[in-house]
Short mmCIF file of C-alpha atoms in Angstrom, two decimals:
data_model
loop_
_atom_site.label_atom_id
_atom_site.label_comp_id
_atom_site.label_asym_id
_atom_site.label_seq_id
_atom_site.Cartn_x
_atom_site.Cartn_y
_atom_site.Cartn_z
CA MET A 1 20.01 143.90 3.83
CA THR A 2 20.79 141.76 0.85
CA VAL A 3 23.31 139.07 0.03
CA ARG A 4 26.82 140.41 0.58
CA THR A 5 29.45 140.95 -2.05
CA ARG A 6 32.03 138.24 -1.51
CA ILE A 7 35.77 138.82 -1.20
CA ILE A 8 37.68 135.75 -2.40
CA PRO A 9 41.43 135.29 -2.12
CA CYS A 10 42.76 132.84 -4.69
CA LEU A 11 45.78 130.61 -4.12
CA ASP A 12 47.64 129.21 -7.10
CA VAL A 13 48.90 125.77 -6.15
CA ALA A 14 51.47 123.72 -8.07
CA ASN A 15 52.61 120.29 -6.90
CA GLY A 16 51.07 120.95 -3.52
CA ARG A 17 52.81 124.26 -2.93
CA VAL A 18 51.56 127.82 -3.11
CA VAL A 19 53.14 129.48 -6.13
CA LYS A 20 52.64 133.09 -5.13
CA GLY A 21 52.91 133.17 -1.39
CA VAL A 22 52.57 135.55 1.48
CA ASN A 23 55.38 136.10 3.85
CA PHE A 24 53.24 136.18 6.95
CA VAL A 25 55.69 136.05 9.80
CA GLU A 26 53.48 133.78 11.84
CA LEU A 27 53.56 131.05 9.24
CA GLN A 28 55.92 128.18 9.81
CA ASP A 29 55.64 127.11 6.19
CA ALA A 30 54.41 129.88 3.91
CA GLY A 31 54.39 127.53 0.95
CA ASP A 32 51.81 125.26 2.55
CA PRO A 33 48.35 126.03 1.11
CA VAL A 34 46.70 124.84 4.31
CA GLU A 35 48.68 127.26 6.45
CA GLN A 36 47.64 130.09 4.15
CA ALA A 37 44.03 128.96 4.17
CA ARG A 38 44.06 129.18 7.97
CA VAL A 39 45.27 132.76 7.79
CA TYR A 40 42.46 133.70 5.41
CA ASP A 41 39.90 131.84 7.54
CA ALA A 42 41.04 133.78 10.60
CA ALA A 43 40.81 137.00 8.56
CA GLU A 44 37.20 136.07 7.69
CA ALA A 45 37.61 135.89 3.95
CA ASP A 46 34.15 135.16 2.53
CA GLU A 47 35.34 132.19 0.49
CA LEU A 48 38.64 130.70 -0.60
CA CYS A 49 39.69 129.53 -4.04
CA PHE A 50 42.44 127.00 -4.84
CA LEU A 51 43.56 126.96 -8.43
CA ASP A 52 45.70 123.93 -9.23
CA ILE A 53 48.21 124.79 -11.91
CA THR A 54 50.07 121.50 -11.60
CA ALA A 55 51.25 120.39 -15.00
CA SER A 56 51.16 116.64 -14.56
CA HIS A 57 48.29 114.31 -13.76
CA GLU A 58 50.51 112.32 -11.41
CA GLU A 59 50.55 115.13 -8.90
CA ARG A 60 46.79 115.65 -8.85
CA ASP A 61 46.24 113.49 -5.78
CA THR A 62 48.39 115.95 -3.87
CA LEU A 63 45.64 118.51 -4.29
CA LEU A 64 43.01 116.15 -2.89
CA HIS A 65 45.07 115.79 0.26
CA ILE A 66 45.41 119.57 0.54
CA VAL A 67 41.66 119.99 0.15
CA GLU A 68 41.09 117.39 2.88
CA ARG A 69 43.48 119.09 5.27
CA THR A 70 42.00 122.51 4.51
CA ALA A 71 38.43 121.38 5.04
CA ALA A 72 39.42 119.99 8.44
CA VAL A 73 40.51 123.37 9.75
CA CYS A 74 38.68 126.00 7.66
CA PHE A 75 34.96 126.57 8.00
CA MET A 76 34.36 128.73 4.97
CA PRO A 77 33.36 127.79 1.42
CA LEU A 78 36.14 126.40 -0.73
CA THR A 79 36.21 126.43 -4.53
CA VAL A 80 38.77 124.26 -6.27
CA GLY A 81 39.70 124.44 -9.94
CA GLY A 82 42.32 123.18 -12.30
CA GLY A 83 42.50 119.95 -14.24
CA VAL A 84 38.86 118.97 -13.86
CA ARG A 85 38.04 117.02 -17.01
CA ALA A 86 35.28 114.63 -15.96
CA PRO A 87 32.50 114.37 -13.37
CA GLU A 88 34.67 111.85 -11.52
CA ASP A 89 37.38 114.50 -11.01
CA ALA A 90 34.73 116.78 -9.51
CA ARG A 91 33.34 114.02 -7.31
CA ARG A 92 36.74 113.32 -5.77
CA LEU A 93 37.26 117.01 -4.99
CA LEU A 94 33.78 117.33 -3.47
CA LEU A 95 34.29 114.23 -1.33
CA ALA A 96 37.63 115.64 -0.18
CA GLY A 97 35.79 118.70 1.12
CA ALA A 98 35.53 121.19 -1.75
CA ASP A 99 32.19 123.02 -1.83
CA LYS A 100 32.42 124.08 -5.46
CA VAL A 101 34.43 122.85 -8.39
CA ALA A 102 35.53 125.08 -11.26
CA VAL A 103 35.81 123.73 -14.81
CA ASN A 104 37.63 125.59 -17.53
CA SER A 105 39.33 124.02 -20.58
CA ALA A 106 37.26 120.84 -20.52
CA ALA A 107 34.07 122.93 -20.60
CA VAL A 108 35.37 124.73 -23.69
CA SER A 109 35.84 121.53 -25.67
CA ARG A 110 32.87 119.76 -24.04
CA PRO A 111 30.35 122.22 -22.54
CA GLU A 112 28.05 119.28 -21.75
CA LEU A 113 30.47 118.41 -18.93
CA VAL A 114 28.83 121.29 -17.03
CA ALA A 115 25.41 119.72 -17.52
CA ASP A 116 26.72 116.33 -16.37
CA MET A 117 28.19 117.83 -13.21
CA ALA A 118 25.08 119.89 -12.46
CA GLU A 119 22.90 116.82 -12.90
CA ARG A 120 25.01 114.69 -10.56
CA PHE A 121 26.08 117.19 -7.90
CA GLY A 122 23.75 120.17 -8.29
CA SER A 123 24.27 123.52 -9.99
CA GLN A 124 25.28 125.12 -6.71
CA CYS A 125 28.69 123.43 -6.81
CA VAL A 126 29.52 123.93 -10.50
CA VAL A 127 31.60 126.99 -11.32
CA GLY A 128 32.13 127.75 -15.00
CA SER A 129 35.59 129.29 -15.30
CA ILE A 130 36.12 131.52 -18.33
CA ASP A 131 39.45 132.93 -19.55
CA ALA A 132 38.92 135.65 -22.15
CA ARG A 133 40.93 138.14 -24.19
CA LEU A 134 39.80 141.16 -26.13
CA THR A 135 40.19 140.49 -29.85
CA GLY A 136 39.06 142.36 -32.95
CA SER A 137 35.37 141.60 -32.70
CA GLY A 138 34.88 141.20 -28.98
CA TRP A 139 36.10 138.89 -26.22
CA GLU A 140 37.31 135.46 -27.18
CA ILE A 141 37.80 132.36 -25.07
CA PHE A 142 41.44 131.36 -24.65
CA THR A 143 42.74 128.16 -23.08
CA HIS A 144 46.13 126.94 -21.88
CA GLY A 145 46.75 129.88 -19.60
CA GLY A 146 45.64 132.41 -22.18
CA ARG A 147 47.96 131.22 -24.94
CA ARG A 148 45.58 129.31 -27.20
CA ALA A 149 42.77 131.04 -29.07
CA THR A 150 39.57 129.09 -29.61
CA GLY A 151 37.48 131.34 -31.86
CA ILE A 152 34.65 131.06 -29.29
CA ASP A 153 32.86 134.24 -28.26
CA ALA A 154 33.19 134.72 -24.50
CA LEU A 155 29.72 136.16 -24.00
CA ALA A 156 28.04 133.31 -25.86
CA HIS A 157 30.15 130.77 -23.97
CA ALA A 158 29.22 132.33 -20.62
CA GLN A 159 25.53 132.21 -21.47
CA ARG A 160 25.83 128.63 -22.61
CA LEU A 161 27.57 127.47 -19.43
CA ALA A 162 24.90 129.18 -17.31
CA SER A 163 22.10 127.60 -19.33
CA LEU A 164 23.75 124.17 -19.01
CA GLY A 165 23.65 124.45 -15.24
CA ALA A 166 26.75 126.28 -13.99
CA GLY A 167 25.65 127.92 -10.73
CA GLU A 168 28.31 130.60 -10.94
CA LEU A 169 30.84 131.99 -13.43
CA LEU A 170 34.45 132.92 -12.69
CA VAL A 171 35.45 135.43 -15.35
CA THR A 172 39.15 136.15 -15.82
CA SER A 173 40.58 138.67 -18.24
CA MET A 174 43.81 137.18 -19.58
CA ASP A 175 44.73 140.65 -20.83
CA ARG A 176 44.69 141.95 -17.27
CA ASP A 177 45.78 138.91 -15.27
CA GLY A 178 48.99 139.75 -13.43
CA THR A 179 49.06 143.38 -14.63
CA LYS A 180 47.68 145.08 -11.49
CA ASP A 181 45.85 147.42 -13.91
CA GLY A 182 42.39 146.43 -12.68
CA TYR A 183 39.67 144.11 -13.93
CA ASP A 184 38.48 144.30 -17.53
CA LEU A 185 35.27 145.98 -16.37
CA GLN A 186 33.58 145.90 -19.76
CA LEU A 187 34.11 142.14 -20.00
CA ILE A 188 32.89 141.50 -16.45
CA ARG A 189 29.87 143.73 -16.90
CA ALA A 190 28.92 142.33 -20.30
CA ILE A 191 28.80 138.83 -18.83
CA ALA A 192 27.32 139.76 -15.44
CA ASP A 193 24.46 141.61 -17.12
CA SER A 194 23.66 138.74 -19.46
CA VAL A 195 23.54 135.69 -17.16
CA PRO A 196 21.14 134.90 -14.30
CA VAL A 197 23.85 133.36 -12.08
CA PRO A 198 26.44 135.11 -9.89
CA VAL A 199 29.70 136.28 -11.49
CA ILE A 200 33.13 136.43 -9.84
CA ALA A 201 35.42 139.11 -11.28
CA SER A 202 39.03 138.00 -11.72
CA GLY A 203 42.28 139.17 -13.24
CA GLY A 204 44.25 142.35 -12.73
CA VAL A 205 43.56 143.64 -9.22
CA GLY A 206 46.29 145.96 -7.97
CA THR A 207 44.39 148.33 -5.69
CA LEU A 208 41.34 148.42 -3.45
CA ASP A 209 39.66 150.74 -5.94
CA HIS A 210 39.83 147.92 -8.48
CA LEU A 211 37.75 145.73 -6.19
CA VAL A 212 35.16 148.49 -5.80
CA ALA A 213 35.03 149.05 -9.56
CA GLY A 214 34.52 145.33 -10.15
CA VAL A 215 31.24 145.56 -8.28
CA ALA A 216 30.11 149.14 -8.94
CA GLU A 217 31.02 149.19 -12.64
CA GLY A 218 31.54 145.52 -13.48
CA HIS A 219 28.36 144.39 -11.67
CA ALA A 220 30.22 141.41 -10.22
CA ASP A 221 28.74 139.52 -7.26
CA ALA A 222 32.15 138.57 -5.92
CA VAL A 223 35.69 139.88 -6.31
CA LEU A 224 38.67 137.57 -6.54
CA ALA A 225 42.25 138.67 -6.06
CA ALA A 226 45.55 137.00 -5.47
CA SER A 227 48.68 139.07 -5.14
CA ILE A 228 47.30 142.09 -3.27
CA PHE A 229 46.37 139.74 -0.45
CA HIS A 230 49.26 137.31 -0.68
CA TYR A 231 51.95 139.92 -0.63
CA GLY A 232 50.26 141.73 2.22
CA THR A 233 49.58 144.88 0.18
CA HIS A 234 46.07 144.86 1.61
CA SER A 235 44.18 142.79 4.14
CA ILE A 236 40.73 141.26 3.79
CA ALA A 237 39.53 143.83 6.33
CA GLU A 238 40.84 146.70 4.21
CA ALA A 239 39.14 145.27 1.13
CA ARG A 240 35.89 144.97 3.09
CA ALA A 241 36.18 148.54 4.36
CA ALA A 242 36.81 149.84 0.84
CA LEU A 243 33.71 148.10 -0.52
CA ALA A 244 31.62 149.27 2.43
CA GLY A 245 32.86 152.81 1.92
CA ALA A 246 31.48 152.69 -1.61
CA GLY A 247 28.07 151.62 -0.30
CA ILE A 248 28.49 147.96 -1.32
CA PRO A 249 26.98 145.44 1.13
CA VAL A 250 29.66 143.37 2.85
CA ARG A 251 29.82 141.14 5.91
CA GLY A 252 30.12 142.62 9.34
CA VAL A 253 29.16 146.15 8.32
CA LYS A 254 25.61 147.07 9.22
CA ASN A 255 25.26 150.65 8.06
CA VAL A 256 25.37 150.16 4.32
CA GLY A 257 23.08 148.59 1.80
CA MET B 1 29.10 108.12 28.06
CA SER B 2 29.28 110.41 25.10
CA GLU B 3 26.26 110.81 22.90
CA ARG B 4 25.71 108.85 19.74
CA ILE B 5 25.31 111.39 16.96
CA ALA B 6 24.17 110.08 13.58
CA LEU B 7 25.25 112.03 10.52
CA ILE B 8 23.23 110.54 7.71
CA ASP B 9 25.19 109.51 4.63
CA TYR B 10 22.82 109.19 1.70
CA GLY B 11 25.27 110.16 -1.00
CA ALA B 12 23.96 113.72 -1.23
CA GLY B 13 25.69 115.64 1.49
CA ASN B 14 28.95 117.45 2.01
CA LEU B 15 29.59 114.95 4.78
CA ARG B 16 33.23 115.70 5.38
CA SER B 17 32.58 119.41 5.92
CA VAL B 18 29.67 118.78 8.28
CA HIS B 19 31.61 116.10 10.15
CA ASN B 20 34.63 118.41 10.51
CA ALA B 21 32.45 121.24 11.78
CA LEU B 22 30.62 119.04 14.31
CA ALA B 23 33.98 117.85 15.58
CA ALA B 24 35.22 121.45 15.84
CA ALA B 25 32.03 122.27 17.76
CA GLY B 26 32.87 119.57 20.28
CA ALA B 27 31.06 116.47 19.05
CA GLU B 28 32.84 113.23 19.83
CA GLY B 29 30.71 110.27 18.91
CA VAL B 30 29.70 111.15 15.36
CA ALA B 31 28.75 108.14 13.25
CA VAL B 32 28.62 108.83 9.53
CA THR B 33 26.05 106.26 8.59
CA ALA B 34 23.60 104.94 6.04
CA ASP B 35 22.32 102.35 8.53
CA ALA B 36 18.70 102.84 9.66
CA ASP B 37 19.32 100.96 12.92
CA ILE B 38 22.12 103.31 13.91
CA VAL B 39 19.90 106.31 13.16
CA ARG B 40 17.05 104.79 15.18
CA ALA B 41 19.33 104.33 18.18
CA ALA B 42 21.04 107.70 17.92
CA ASP B 43 20.79 110.37 20.60
CA ARG B 44 21.02 113.18 18.07
CA ILE B 45 20.59 113.24 14.28
CA VAL B 46 21.99 115.49 11.54
CA LEU B 47 20.70 115.35 7.97
CA PRO B 48 22.92 117.30 5.56
CA GLY B 49 22.22 117.70 1.88
CA VAL B 50 23.38 119.56 -1.18
CA GLY B 51 22.07 119.42 -4.71
CA ALA B 52 18.58 118.83 -6.00
CA PHE B 53 15.64 118.17 -3.65
CA GLY B 54 14.19 115.31 -5.68
CA HIS B 55 17.54 113.59 -6.05
CA CYS B 56 18.15 113.89 -2.31
CA ARG B 57 14.66 112.65 -1.47
CA ASP B 58 15.10 109.62 -3.72
CA ALA B 59 18.55 108.91 -2.27
CA LEU B 60 17.23 109.10 1.30
CA ALA B 61 14.24 106.92 0.45
CA GLY B 62 16.63 104.49 -1.21
CA LEU B 63 18.26 103.61 2.12
CA PRO B 64 16.36 100.61 3.49
CA GLY B 65 14.21 101.60 6.47
CA MET B 66 15.72 105.09 6.79
CA ILE B 67 12.53 107.16 6.43
CA GLU B 68 10.84 104.95 9.03
CA ALA B 69 13.85 105.11 11.35
CA LEU B 70 13.83 108.91 11.15
CA GLY B 71 10.14 108.93 12.03
CA ASP B 72 10.75 106.63 15.00
CA ALA B 73 13.65 108.64 16.36
CA VAL B 74 12.54 112.21 15.64
CA ILE B 75 8.75 112.06 15.89
CA ASP B 76 8.07 109.19 18.28
CA ARG B 77 11.13 109.45 20.54
CA ALA B 78 11.80 113.18 20.17
CA ARG B 79 15.51 112.95 19.47
CA PRO B 80 17.05 116.33 18.60
CA PHE B 81 17.26 116.67 14.81
CA LEU B 82 19.10 119.15 12.60
CA GLY B 83 18.52 119.46 8.85
CA ILE B 84 20.98 121.51 6.81
CA CYS B 85 20.21 123.07 3.39
CA VAL B 86 18.47 120.33 1.38
CA GLY B 87 18.32 118.37 4.66
CA MET B 88 16.16 121.24 5.95
CA GLN B 89 14.09 121.32 2.77
CA LEU B 90 13.39 117.60 3.19
CA MET B 91 11.61 118.38 6.46
CA ALA B 92 8.91 120.12 4.39
CA ALA B 93 5.96 118.23 3.05
CA ARG B 94 6.45 118.76 -0.64
CA GLY B 95 9.16 119.69 -3.10
CA GLU B 96 8.72 120.94 -6.62
CA GLU B 97 12.33 120.87 -7.75
CA HIS B 98 12.58 118.69 -10.90
CA GLY B 99 9.02 117.43 -10.52
CA VAL B 100 6.93 116.94 -7.42
CA HIS B 101 8.53 114.85 -4.67
CA GLU B 102 7.24 114.10 -1.22
CA GLY B 103 9.40 115.29 1.64
CA LEU B 104 9.43 113.94 5.18
CA GLY B 105 6.26 115.90 5.83
CA TRP B 106 7.25 117.18 9.28
CA ILE B 107 6.70 120.86 8.51
CA ALA B 108 3.82 122.11 6.35
CA GLY B 109 5.35 123.76 3.33
CA THR B 110 6.56 123.44 -0.23
CA VAL B 111 10.07 123.62 -1.69
CA ARG B 112 10.00 125.94 -4.69
CA PRO B 113 12.60 127.55 -6.96
CA LEU B 114 13.77 131.00 -6.01
CA VAL B 115 12.58 133.46 -8.65
CA ALA B 116 14.47 136.65 -9.47
CA SER B 117 12.05 139.49 -8.81
CA ASP B 118 14.62 141.89 -10.26
CA PRO B 119 16.82 140.99 -13.26
CA ARG B 120 19.91 141.94 -11.28
CA LEU B 121 19.07 139.41 -8.59
CA LYS B 122 21.20 136.31 -9.07
CA ILE B 123 20.04 132.72 -8.58
CA PRO B 124 21.39 130.62 -6.85
CA HIS B 125 21.31 132.75 -3.72
CA MET B 126 25.01 132.47 -2.97
CA GLY B 127 26.95 134.15 -0.22
CA TRP B 128 26.70 135.62 3.26
CA ASN B 129 23.38 137.04 4.28
CA ASP B 130 21.35 137.88 7.36
CA VAL B 131 19.68 135.39 9.64
CA ASP B 132 16.82 137.48 11.00
CA LEU B 133 14.96 135.77 13.82
CA ALA B 134 11.18 135.54 13.88
CA GLY B 135 10.02 135.49 17.48
CA SER B 136 12.29 133.63 19.89
CA PRO B 137 13.25 130.38 18.21
CA PRO B 138 15.54 127.86 19.95
CA LEU B 139 19.28 127.67 19.19
CA LEU B 140 19.37 130.52 16.70
CA GLU B 141 21.00 133.89 17.07
CA SER B 142 20.72 136.73 14.61
CA GLY B 143 23.83 137.19 12.50
CA GLU B 144 25.35 136.50 9.11
CA ALA B 145 25.62 133.03 7.61
CA TYR B 146 26.61 131.47 4.29
CA PHE B 147 23.76 130.51 1.95
CA LEU B 148 24.05 128.48 -1.25
CA HIS B 149 20.72 127.42 -2.73
CA GLY B 150 18.41 127.85 -5.70
CA TYR B 151 15.27 126.54 -3.98
CA ALA B 152 13.65 127.50 -0.72
CA VAL B 153 10.93 126.36 1.66
CA GLU B 154 7.65 128.26 1.39
CA LEU B 155 5.79 127.55 4.61
CA ASP B 156 2.01 127.10 4.51
CA ASP B 157 2.05 129.50 7.45
CA PRO B 158 4.82 132.02 6.68
CA GLY B 159 4.56 133.24 10.27
CA ALA B 160 5.85 129.87 11.45
CA ALA B 161 9.41 130.47 10.19
CA TYR B 162 12.13 130.45 12.84
CA ALA B 163 14.22 132.87 10.80
CA VAL B 164 14.22 134.58 7.43
CA THR B 165 16.78 136.16 5.16
CA ASP B 166 16.34 138.56 2.26
CA HIS B 167 16.98 137.87 -1.40
CA GLY B 168 14.64 140.12 -3.35
CA GLY B 169 12.06 139.41 -0.65
CA PRO B 170 11.85 137.25 2.43
CA VAL B 171 13.37 133.77 2.12
CA THR B 172 12.93 131.09 4.79
CA ALA B 173 16.25 130.73 6.61
CA ALA B 174 15.23 128.37 9.42
CA ILE B 175 12.25 126.22 10.34
CA GLY B 176 11.42 123.84 13.14
CA ARG B 177 9.12 122.63 15.85
CA ASP B 178 9.54 120.76 19.12
CA ASN B 179 12.81 118.81 18.89
CA MET B 180 13.62 119.54 15.27
CA ILE B 181 15.31 122.45 13.56
CA GLY B 182 16.28 123.04 9.96
CA VAL B 183 18.53 125.75 8.56
CA GLN B 184 18.81 126.82 4.94
CA PHE B 185 22.26 128.27 5.53
CA HIS B 186 25.40 126.19 5.97
CA PRO B 187 26.58 126.33 9.58
CA GLU B 188 29.56 124.20 8.59
CA LYS B 189 30.65 126.99 6.23
CA SER B 190 29.72 129.97 8.37
CA GLN B 191 32.90 130.26 10.42
CA GLY B 192 32.32 131.39 14.03
CA TYR B 193 28.60 132.00 13.61
CA GLY B 194 28.06 128.49 12.29
CA LEU B 195 30.25 126.68 14.79
CA SER B 196 28.56 128.36 17.75
CA PHE B 197 25.16 127.35 16.33
CA LEU B 198 26.38 123.74 16.07
CA ARG B 199 27.66 123.88 19.66
CA ARG B 200 24.20 124.95 20.82
CA PHE B 201 22.61 122.14 18.82
CA LEU B 202 24.95 119.61 20.44
CA ASP B 203 23.90 120.88 23.88
CA TRP B 204 20.21 121.12 23.01
CA GLN B 205 17.78 119.40 25.38
CA PRO B 206 14.42 120.25 23.82
#
């Protein structure tokens, strides 16, 4: 068989607490990112993503401690993003136990940051995170949580980050994020078909069919979702079964491929 | 007395993750070390590694006496050795990532970039994939493990691989001989499959 399509739950973390949280009954503290990470590890999520949406720099060290605690108890790959502005920020996250570090806004204003990180730590740990919206002429890069237009073409930016050494791209449609209407499949596919590195589809998942479409129609290598997992709408196992049912290779299922 | 396990710190490994996983697999006396004397005296040695082959090779060679200490312990005194990812690639004789670099030269092969045989094939090879055993290698079981690499070991004798995976064609997943084993996948990131492999390595009496 071939490399499996990855299912990646994403936890938004602010000031050390999970912003959108599950209400798993077995959790003593559902707002603790580490507790949630353990649940996803036990459920055999293929990877985990922490996105730090903390506003202030002062609270950033909180995230390092969370990454350390998570890496001590979870033996799956961990991607951490949010607030990475320099190679030193990435280094601290990697030393704390992150396997990959996502860069977003800083790579819009200074794409060479991606090359610096790839040079120092290797492409395999550099994730180029792209927030895009559909505008008149195509998809445009937006920063600041989708509020600030940049005039930069998303496809060109994606190709540039890959050529600078990003080992993977996390592509989020800001039009779809939070809508539960499904991924922007045209955006995901346009980027996935034009870069040599893996692409993670993000933004808008509300159903299991959306995950399947992200791979089958969006050509994504991995599917990221937040609320359908956090609120217990669907389990990792259900997501895996849905992908397998569509003939997409996933872990633990031998009769597809 | 518990064993002395040396986890080599040469500035190029995801040390914390490997250390955590070894501890979860039951290891007690793990020394994270850049000291050649500690490696020479160790009962068991783990060489991690992420990033570029050449950078890792230079970093390892930059530790005073480390290459020699590894030779003493692993070749002359047959201490069990585990190389992970680039640590496995370093066991090969040559690497061609970012120029030609000499490896440790323990296994005859060359480290070369993965090439996409099909435009839809993505490089790096990233994610869970099969570990298919070749013959009956020590320690390994067939299963699914997490891979994250853009370069791979091409053995001079492809039939000598301990295990292969598939990414647009066969890719070396594990190599070894005698008291040494190297895995391209990340046991420290492969949940139950990886931890049970590490447990077997910790018990290994080759």
